[in-house]
Short mmCIF file of C-alpha atoms in Angstrom, two decimals:
data_model
loop_
_atom_site.label_atom_id
_atom_site.label_comp_id
_atom_site.label_asym_id
_atom_site.label_seq_id
_atom_site.Cartn_x
_atom_site.Cartn_y
_atom_site.Cartn_z
CA UNK A 1 -13.67 9.62 16.47
CA UNK A 2 -13.66 8.54 20.13
CA UNK A 3 -17.38 7.76 20.27
CA UNK A 4 -17.94 10.42 22.95
CA UNK A 5 -20.21 13.24 21.81
CA UNK A 6 -20.57 16.69 23.29
CA UNK A 7 -23.02 19.47 22.54
CA UNK A 8 -22.88 22.29 21.80
CA UNK A 9 -19.48 22.75 20.14
CA UNK A 10 -19.42 26.45 20.88
CA UNK A 11 -21.27 28.56 23.40
CA UNK A 12 -21.10 32.32 23.76
CA UNK A 13 -22.87 33.90 26.69
CA UNK A 14 -22.73 36.83 29.09
CA UNK A 15 -21.51 37.13 32.64
CA UNK A 16 -24.08 36.09 35.22
CA UNK A 17 -25.81 33.64 32.90
CA UNK A 18 -26.29 29.88 33.26
CA UNK A 19 -25.45 27.24 30.66
CA UNK A 20 -25.73 23.47 30.35
CA UNK A 21 -23.19 21.31 28.55
CA UNK A 22 -24.18 17.84 27.45
CA UNK A 23 -22.15 14.67 27.02
CA UNK A 24 -22.99 11.22 25.70
CA UNK A 25 -20.41 8.56 26.59
CA UNK A 26 -19.25 5.73 24.37
CA UNK A 27 -21.74 2.91 24.12
CA UNK A 28 -21.43 0.72 27.22
CA UNK A 29 -19.22 3.09 29.22
CA UNK A 30 -20.53 3.66 32.72
CA UNK A 31 -18.00 6.29 33.82
CA UNK A 32 -18.16 9.92 32.74
CA UNK A 33 -15.59 12.56 33.62
CA UNK A 34 -15.58 16.31 33.13
CA UNK A 35 -12.41 18.35 32.61
CA UNK A 36 -11.75 22.05 32.07
CA UNK A 37 -8.93 23.24 29.81
CA UNK A 38 -7.85 26.85 30.07
CA UNK A 39 -4.67 28.69 29.17
CA UNK A 40 -3.76 29.58 32.73
CA UNK A 41 -4.93 26.44 34.57
CA UNK A 42 -4.20 23.77 31.98
CA UNK A 43 -6.30 20.60 32.00
CA UNK A 44 -8.10 20.17 35.30
CA UNK A 45 -10.36 17.39 36.50
CA UNK A 46 -13.77 18.59 37.62
CA UNK A 47 -15.96 15.62 38.50
CA UNK A 48 -16.48 11.86 37.91
CA UNK A 49 -19.76 9.96 37.72
CA UNK A 50 -20.11 6.21 37.63
CA UNK A 51 -23.46 4.70 36.67
CA UNK A 52 -25.37 7.71 37.92
CA UNK A 53 -23.47 8.27 41.15
CA UNK A 54 -20.89 10.93 41.88
CA UNK A 55 -17.53 9.24 42.60
CA UNK A 56 -14.95 12.00 42.82
CA UNK A 57 -14.73 15.76 42.79
CA UNK A 58 -11.78 17.81 41.73
CA UNK A 59 -11.38 21.56 41.36
CA UNK A 60 -15.04 22.18 40.68
CA UNK A 61 -16.52 25.49 41.76
CA UNK A 62 -19.70 25.58 43.84
CA UNK A 63 -21.33 27.45 40.93
CA UNK A 64 -20.83 24.34 38.83
CA UNK A 65 -22.79 21.11 39.14
CA UNK A 66 -23.18 17.92 37.17
CA UNK A 67 -25.35 14.85 36.97
CA UNK A 68 -25.49 11.57 35.11
CA UNK A 69 -28.88 10.31 33.97
CA UNK A 70 -30.21 6.74 33.78
CA UNK A 71 -29.36 6.58 30.07
CA UNK A 72 -25.77 7.45 31.15
CA UNK A 73 -25.55 10.80 29.42
CA UNK A 74 -24.24 13.59 31.60
CA UNK A 75 -24.78 17.31 31.91
CA UNK A 76 -22.50 19.95 33.38
CA UNK A 77 -24.32 23.04 34.62
CA UNK A 78 -22.40 26.29 34.98
CA UNK A 79 -24.14 29.20 36.68
CA UNK A 80 -23.40 32.82 37.60
CA UNK A 81 -20.80 32.75 34.87
CA UNK A 82 -17.68 34.87 35.12
CA UNK A 83 -15.16 35.89 32.47
CA UNK A 84 -12.68 33.43 33.96
CA UNK A 85 -15.01 30.52 33.22
CA UNK A 86 -14.20 30.85 29.53
CA UNK A 87 -12.50 27.59 28.62
CA UNK A 88 -12.77 24.31 26.76
CA UNK A 89 -14.84 21.78 28.67
CA UNK A 90 -14.15 18.15 27.88
CA UNK A 91 -16.16 15.09 28.73
CA UNK A 92 -14.49 11.68 28.80
CA UNK A 93 -15.76 8.17 29.37
CA UNK A 94 -14.25 4.84 30.28
CA UNK A 95 -15.53 1.30 30.28
CA UNK A 96 -14.84 0.12 33.81
CA UNK A 97 -14.12 1.44 37.21
CA UNK A 98 -10.36 0.90 37.21
CA UNK A 99 -7.33 1.46 35.09
CA UNK A 100 -8.84 1.74 31.66
CA UNK A 101 -8.00 4.73 29.54
CA UNK A 102 -10.46 7.57 29.22
CA UNK A 103 -11.79 8.52 25.80
CA UNK A 104 -12.38 12.23 25.28
CA UNK A 105 -15.09 14.05 23.40
CA UNK A 106 -14.36 16.99 21.07
CA UNK A 107 -15.13 19.52 23.80
CA UNK A 108 -17.39 22.53 24.21
CA UNK A 109 -15.74 25.92 23.88
CA UNK A 110 -17.39 28.35 26.28
CA UNK A 111 -16.84 32.05 25.84
CA UNK A 112 -18.17 34.37 28.54
CA UNK A 113 -18.38 38.03 27.46
CA UNK B 1 -1.59 13.92 46.06
CA UNK B 2 -0.56 13.12 42.51
CA UNK B 3 1.23 15.40 40.09
CA UNK B 4 2.84 15.39 36.66
CA UNK B 5 5.58 17.58 35.26
CA UNK B 6 6.38 18.11 31.60
CA UNK B 7 9.54 20.21 31.78
CA UNK B 8 9.54 21.36 28.16
CA UNK B 9 6.87 23.69 26.81
CA UNK B 10 8.02 22.95 23.28
CA UNK B 11 10.17 20.36 21.54
CA UNK B 12 11.51 20.98 18.05
CA UNK B 13 12.72 18.11 15.90
CA UNK B 14 13.47 17.58 12.22
CA UNK B 15 11.39 15.11 10.24
CA UNK B 16 12.98 11.68 10.28
CA UNK B 17 14.87 12.27 13.52
CA UNK B 18 13.98 10.54 16.79
CA UNK B 19 11.86 12.47 19.26
CA UNK B 20 11.49 12.41 23.02
CA UNK B 21 8.87 14.22 25.08
CA UNK B 22 9.66 14.14 28.78
CA UNK B 23 7.34 13.42 31.69
CA UNK B 24 7.96 12.90 35.40
CA UNK B 25 5.32 12.05 37.95
CA UNK B 26 4.62 11.87 41.66
CA UNK B 27 2.10 9.55 43.33
CA UNK B 28 1.79 7.92 46.74
CA UNK B 29 1.23 4.41 45.44
CA UNK B 30 1.85 2.69 42.13
CA UNK B 31 1.21 4.84 39.08
CA UNK B 32 -1.03 4.31 36.12
CA UNK B 33 0.48 6.48 33.37
CA UNK B 34 -1.00 7.72 30.12
CA UNK B 35 -0.04 9.78 27.07
CA UNK B 36 -2.58 11.75 25.07
CA UNK B 37 -2.22 13.92 21.97
CA UNK B 38 -4.31 16.96 21.09
CA UNK B 39 -4.55 18.36 17.58
CA UNK B 40 -5.84 21.93 17.03
CA UNK B 41 -9.54 22.31 17.81
CA UNK B 42 -9.83 18.62 18.69
CA UNK B 43 -10.27 16.56 21.83
CA UNK B 44 -7.55 14.47 23.39
CA UNK B 45 -6.65 11.20 21.69
CA UNK B 46 -5.28 8.29 23.71
CA UNK B 47 -1.81 7.15 22.63
CA UNK B 48 -0.65 4.59 25.19
CA UNK B 49 -0.69 3.59 28.83
CA UNK B 50 1.43 1.87 31.45
CA UNK B 51 -0.38 -0.12 34.11
CA UNK B 52 2.00 -2.91 34.99
CA UNK B 53 4.45 -5.31 33.36
CA UNK B 54 6.97 -4.46 30.66
CA UNK B 55 8.54 -1.05 31.18
CA UNK B 56 8.50 -0.33 27.44
CA UNK B 57 4.99 0.34 26.22
CA UNK B 58 4.06 0.56 22.55
CA UNK B 59 1.14 2.67 21.40
CA UNK B 60 -0.58 4.21 18.44
CA UNK B 61 1.13 5.83 15.41
CA UNK B 62 4.54 4.33 16.20
CA UNK B 63 4.87 5.97 19.61
CA UNK B 64 6.30 4.21 22.62
CA UNK B 65 7.07 5.18 26.20
CA UNK B 66 9.46 3.90 28.81
CA UNK B 67 8.45 3.63 32.45
CA UNK B 68 11.33 4.23 34.85
CA UNK B 69 10.31 3.72 38.45
CA UNK B 70 13.58 4.88 40.01
CA UNK B 71 13.50 8.15 38.07
CA UNK B 72 9.69 8.44 38.28
CA UNK B 73 9.63 9.14 34.57
CA UNK B 74 7.51 8.10 31.61
CA UNK B 75 9.07 9.67 28.53
CA UNK B 76 7.32 9.45 25.16
CA UNK B 77 9.47 8.45 22.20
CA UNK B 78 9.30 7.82 18.49
CA UNK B 79 12.21 6.58 16.35
CA UNK B 80 11.40 8.73 13.31
CA UNK B 81 9.27 11.88 13.57
CA UNK B 82 6.70 12.91 10.97
CA UNK B 83 5.48 16.43 10.23
CA UNK B 84 1.98 15.14 11.02
CA UNK B 85 3.14 14.35 14.59
CA UNK B 86 3.16 18.10 15.31
CA UNK B 87 0.62 18.57 18.10
CA UNK B 88 0.21 19.12 21.83
CA UNK B 89 1.13 16.12 23.98
CA UNK B 90 -0.10 15.50 27.51
CA UNK B 91 1.19 13.07 30.10
CA UNK B 92 -1.27 11.98 32.81
CA UNK B 93 -1.10 9.92 35.98
CA UNK B 94 -3.52 8.16 38.27
CA UNK B 95 -2.64 6.72 41.64
CA UNK B 96 -3.53 3.02 41.62
CA UNK B 97 -4.54 3.32 45.29
CA UNK B 98 -6.60 6.43 44.73
CA UNK B 99 -10.25 6.37 45.63
CA UNK B 100 -11.27 8.05 42.41
CA UNK B 101 -10.40 7.46 38.79
CA UNK B 102 -9.34 11.02 38.08
CA UNK B 103 -6.39 11.76 35.85
CA UNK B 104 -3.91 14.47 36.70
CA UNK B 105 -2.38 16.00 33.59
CA UNK B 106 0.90 17.73 32.97
CA UNK B 107 0.98 21.16 31.42
CA UNK B 108 1.48 19.80 27.93
CA UNK B 109 4.40 19.88 25.49
CA UNK B 110 4.04 21.28 22.01
CA UNK B 111 5.89 19.13 19.48
CA UNK B 112 6.98 20.86 16.29
CA UNK B 113 8.33 18.62 13.53
CA UNK B 114 9.93 20.55 10.70
CA UNK B 115 10.37 19.17 7.17
#
């Protein structure tokens, strides 16, 4: 158990809908990262937050947004969902801004029908 | 830009034999390198990392990796494979000079250890 929690574990929804994925980092970790894992794209970095501030953006669609709250939990919002958004979404956290390893949560499996 | 290549989609090895999972990388500056393992329906588990210092890095579950700067490689190794090592392995890199802390992952290598 990495100490990173994600809810829900599974999410099934329809095209055009909006969903929110939630992540709680390990106790004391200030950095939260979101990744998408799909069969065709592999593991891709989406966005990084450090202590409530956005630090880096990767291949994140404009339909997607994220935030990190004062208690350090983070939410990833996905809107106007398309079939191609079906994937595993992972949250990770790390202790410091720097070279420390990232610890991954169990992921949320999103299925868009 | 940073990138990682894992040239083998799958590696097959017999239990008790040594295993190697290959990884090559490309970064502008000095690399921070990581190996993660993913079991079915689970998140990624950290195995080991290279930041600086000794080129041979030891990690969890008897795994080790060798950093080779001239070949830009960071191959994962284990002297004696176990059936329970069967999983999906990911190599990742971060540019030490990069503004962000993002990891770039390779495509993954499925390790199959047969009894």
